[in-house]
PDB file of C-alpha atoms in Angstrom:
ATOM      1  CA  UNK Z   1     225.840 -22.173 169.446  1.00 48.00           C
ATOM      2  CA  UNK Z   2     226.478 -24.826 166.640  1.00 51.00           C
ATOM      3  CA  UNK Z   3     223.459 -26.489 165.713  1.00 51.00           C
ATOM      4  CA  UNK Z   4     223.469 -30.294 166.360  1.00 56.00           C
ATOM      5  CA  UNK Z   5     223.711 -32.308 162.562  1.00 59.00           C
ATOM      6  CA  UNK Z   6     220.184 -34.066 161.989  1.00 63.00           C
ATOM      7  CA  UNK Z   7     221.386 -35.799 158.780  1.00 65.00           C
ATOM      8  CA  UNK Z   8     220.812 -40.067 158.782  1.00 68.00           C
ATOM      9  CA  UNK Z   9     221.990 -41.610 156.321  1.00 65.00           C
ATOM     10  CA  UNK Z  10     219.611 -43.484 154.289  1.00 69.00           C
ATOM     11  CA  UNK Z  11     221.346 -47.285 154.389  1.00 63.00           C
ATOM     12  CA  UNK Z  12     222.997 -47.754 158.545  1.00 59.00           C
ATOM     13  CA  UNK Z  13     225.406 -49.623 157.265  1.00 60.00           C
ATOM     14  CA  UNK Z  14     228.266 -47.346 156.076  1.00 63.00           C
ATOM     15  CA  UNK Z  15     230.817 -48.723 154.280  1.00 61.00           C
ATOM     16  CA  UNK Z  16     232.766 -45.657 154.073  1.00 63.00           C
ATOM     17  CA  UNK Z  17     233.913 -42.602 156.229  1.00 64.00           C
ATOM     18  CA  UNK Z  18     232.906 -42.438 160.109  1.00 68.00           C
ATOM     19  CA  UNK Z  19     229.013 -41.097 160.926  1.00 66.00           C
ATOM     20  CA  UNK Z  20     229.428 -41.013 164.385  1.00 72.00           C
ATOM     21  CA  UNK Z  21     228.728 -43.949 167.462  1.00 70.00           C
ATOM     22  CA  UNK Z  22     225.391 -44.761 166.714  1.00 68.00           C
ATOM     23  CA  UNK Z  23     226.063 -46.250 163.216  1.00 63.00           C
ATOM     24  CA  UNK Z  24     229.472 -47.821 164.581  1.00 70.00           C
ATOM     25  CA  UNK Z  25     229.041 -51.696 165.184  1.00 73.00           C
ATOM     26  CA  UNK Z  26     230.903 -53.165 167.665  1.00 79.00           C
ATOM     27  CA  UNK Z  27     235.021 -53.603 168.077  1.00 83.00           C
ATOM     28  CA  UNK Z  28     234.854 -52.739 171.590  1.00 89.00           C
ATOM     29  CA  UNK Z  29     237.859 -54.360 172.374  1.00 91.00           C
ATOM     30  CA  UNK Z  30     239.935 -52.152 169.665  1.00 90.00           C
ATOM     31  CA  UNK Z  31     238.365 -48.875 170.331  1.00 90.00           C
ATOM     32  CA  UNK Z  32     239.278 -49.104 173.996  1.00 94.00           C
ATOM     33  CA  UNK Z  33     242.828 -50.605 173.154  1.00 95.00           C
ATOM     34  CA  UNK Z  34     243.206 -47.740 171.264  1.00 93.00           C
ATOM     35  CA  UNK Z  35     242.652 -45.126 173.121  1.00 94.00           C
ATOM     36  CA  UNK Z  36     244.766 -46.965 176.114  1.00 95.00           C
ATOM     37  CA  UNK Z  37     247.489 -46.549 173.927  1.00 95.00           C
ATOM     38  CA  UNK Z  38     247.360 -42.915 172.332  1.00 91.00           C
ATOM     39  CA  UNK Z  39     246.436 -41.812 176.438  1.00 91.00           C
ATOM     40  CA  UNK Z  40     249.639 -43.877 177.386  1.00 94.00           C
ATOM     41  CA  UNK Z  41     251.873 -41.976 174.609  1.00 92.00           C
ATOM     42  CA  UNK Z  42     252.486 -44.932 172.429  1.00 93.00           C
ATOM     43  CA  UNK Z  43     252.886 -45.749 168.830  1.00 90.00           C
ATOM     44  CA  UNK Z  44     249.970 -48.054 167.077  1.00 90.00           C
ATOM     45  CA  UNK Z  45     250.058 -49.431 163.124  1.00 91.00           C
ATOM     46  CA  UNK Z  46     246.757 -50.629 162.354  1.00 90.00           C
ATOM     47  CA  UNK Z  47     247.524 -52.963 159.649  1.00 92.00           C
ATOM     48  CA  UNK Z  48     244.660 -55.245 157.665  1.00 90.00           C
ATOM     49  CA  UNK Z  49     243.367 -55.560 153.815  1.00 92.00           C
ATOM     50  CA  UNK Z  50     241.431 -52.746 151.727  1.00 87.00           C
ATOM     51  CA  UNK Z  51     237.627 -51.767 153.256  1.00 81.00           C
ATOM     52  CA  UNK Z  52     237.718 -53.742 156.418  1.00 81.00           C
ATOM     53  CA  UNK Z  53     237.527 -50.099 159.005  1.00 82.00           C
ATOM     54  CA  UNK Z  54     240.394 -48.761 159.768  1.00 86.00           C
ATOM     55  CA  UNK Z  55     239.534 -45.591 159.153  1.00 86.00           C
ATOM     56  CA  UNK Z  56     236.551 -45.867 160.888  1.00 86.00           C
ATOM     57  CA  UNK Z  57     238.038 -47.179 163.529  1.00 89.00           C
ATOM     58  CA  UNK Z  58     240.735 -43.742 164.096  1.00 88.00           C
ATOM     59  CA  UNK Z  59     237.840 -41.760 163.926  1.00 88.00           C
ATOM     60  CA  UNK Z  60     235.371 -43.571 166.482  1.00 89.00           C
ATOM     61  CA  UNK Z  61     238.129 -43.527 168.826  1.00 93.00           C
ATOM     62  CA  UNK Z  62     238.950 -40.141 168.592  1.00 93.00           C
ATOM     63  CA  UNK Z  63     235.487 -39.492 168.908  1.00 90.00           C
ATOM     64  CA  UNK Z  64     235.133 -40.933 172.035  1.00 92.00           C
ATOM     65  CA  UNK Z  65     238.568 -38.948 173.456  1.00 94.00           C
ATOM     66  CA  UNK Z  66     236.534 -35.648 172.218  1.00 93.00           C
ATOM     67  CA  UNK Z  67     234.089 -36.592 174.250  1.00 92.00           C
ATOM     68  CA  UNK Z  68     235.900 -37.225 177.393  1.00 93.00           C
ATOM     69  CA  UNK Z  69     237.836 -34.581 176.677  1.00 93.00           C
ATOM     70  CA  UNK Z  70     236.816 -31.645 175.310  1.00 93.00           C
ATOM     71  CA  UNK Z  71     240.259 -29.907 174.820  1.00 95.00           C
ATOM     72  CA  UNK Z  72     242.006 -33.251 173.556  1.00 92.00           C
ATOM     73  CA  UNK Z  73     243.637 -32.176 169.943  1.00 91.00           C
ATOM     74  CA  UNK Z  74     243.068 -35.440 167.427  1.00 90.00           C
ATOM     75  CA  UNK Z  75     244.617 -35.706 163.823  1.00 88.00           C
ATOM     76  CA  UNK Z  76     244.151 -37.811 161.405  1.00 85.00           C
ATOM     77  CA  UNK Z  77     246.632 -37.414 158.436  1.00 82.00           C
ATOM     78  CA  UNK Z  78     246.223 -39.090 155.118  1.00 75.00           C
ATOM     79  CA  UNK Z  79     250.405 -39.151 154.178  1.00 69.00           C
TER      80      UNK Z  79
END
């Protein structure tokens, strides 16, 4: 059995990468939107300026579809 991470980051307020739900602030709306979407089968562009979350975005939703289901197959490519 996998041992649970216990590493915090020293400053919440991550400005890059994805450290998991509890240091991922709000966009509610968008996360759920989402994941309507990639459930439904369709395409989504998520299309805004340089450091604003997109990223972190992808990978809280996915998150939450791991955890809902444990079987669901997520990919994030960088191309």
């Amino acid at each position: 059995m996998a041992k649970k991470k216990s590493y915090q980051p020293k400053n919440p307020f991550i400005y890059e990468g994805y450290e998991g739900p509890d240091y991922f602030c709000d966009r509610t709306e968008e996360t759920e939107k989402i994941i309507s979407h990639l459930q439904n089968g369709r395409n989504i562009t998520l299309v805004s300026p340089r450091k604003i979350g997109k990223t972190g975005l992808i990978k809280h939703a996915f998150n939450r579809i791991k955890q809902e289901n444990k079987d669901a197959i997520c990919i994030y490519d960088l191309n």
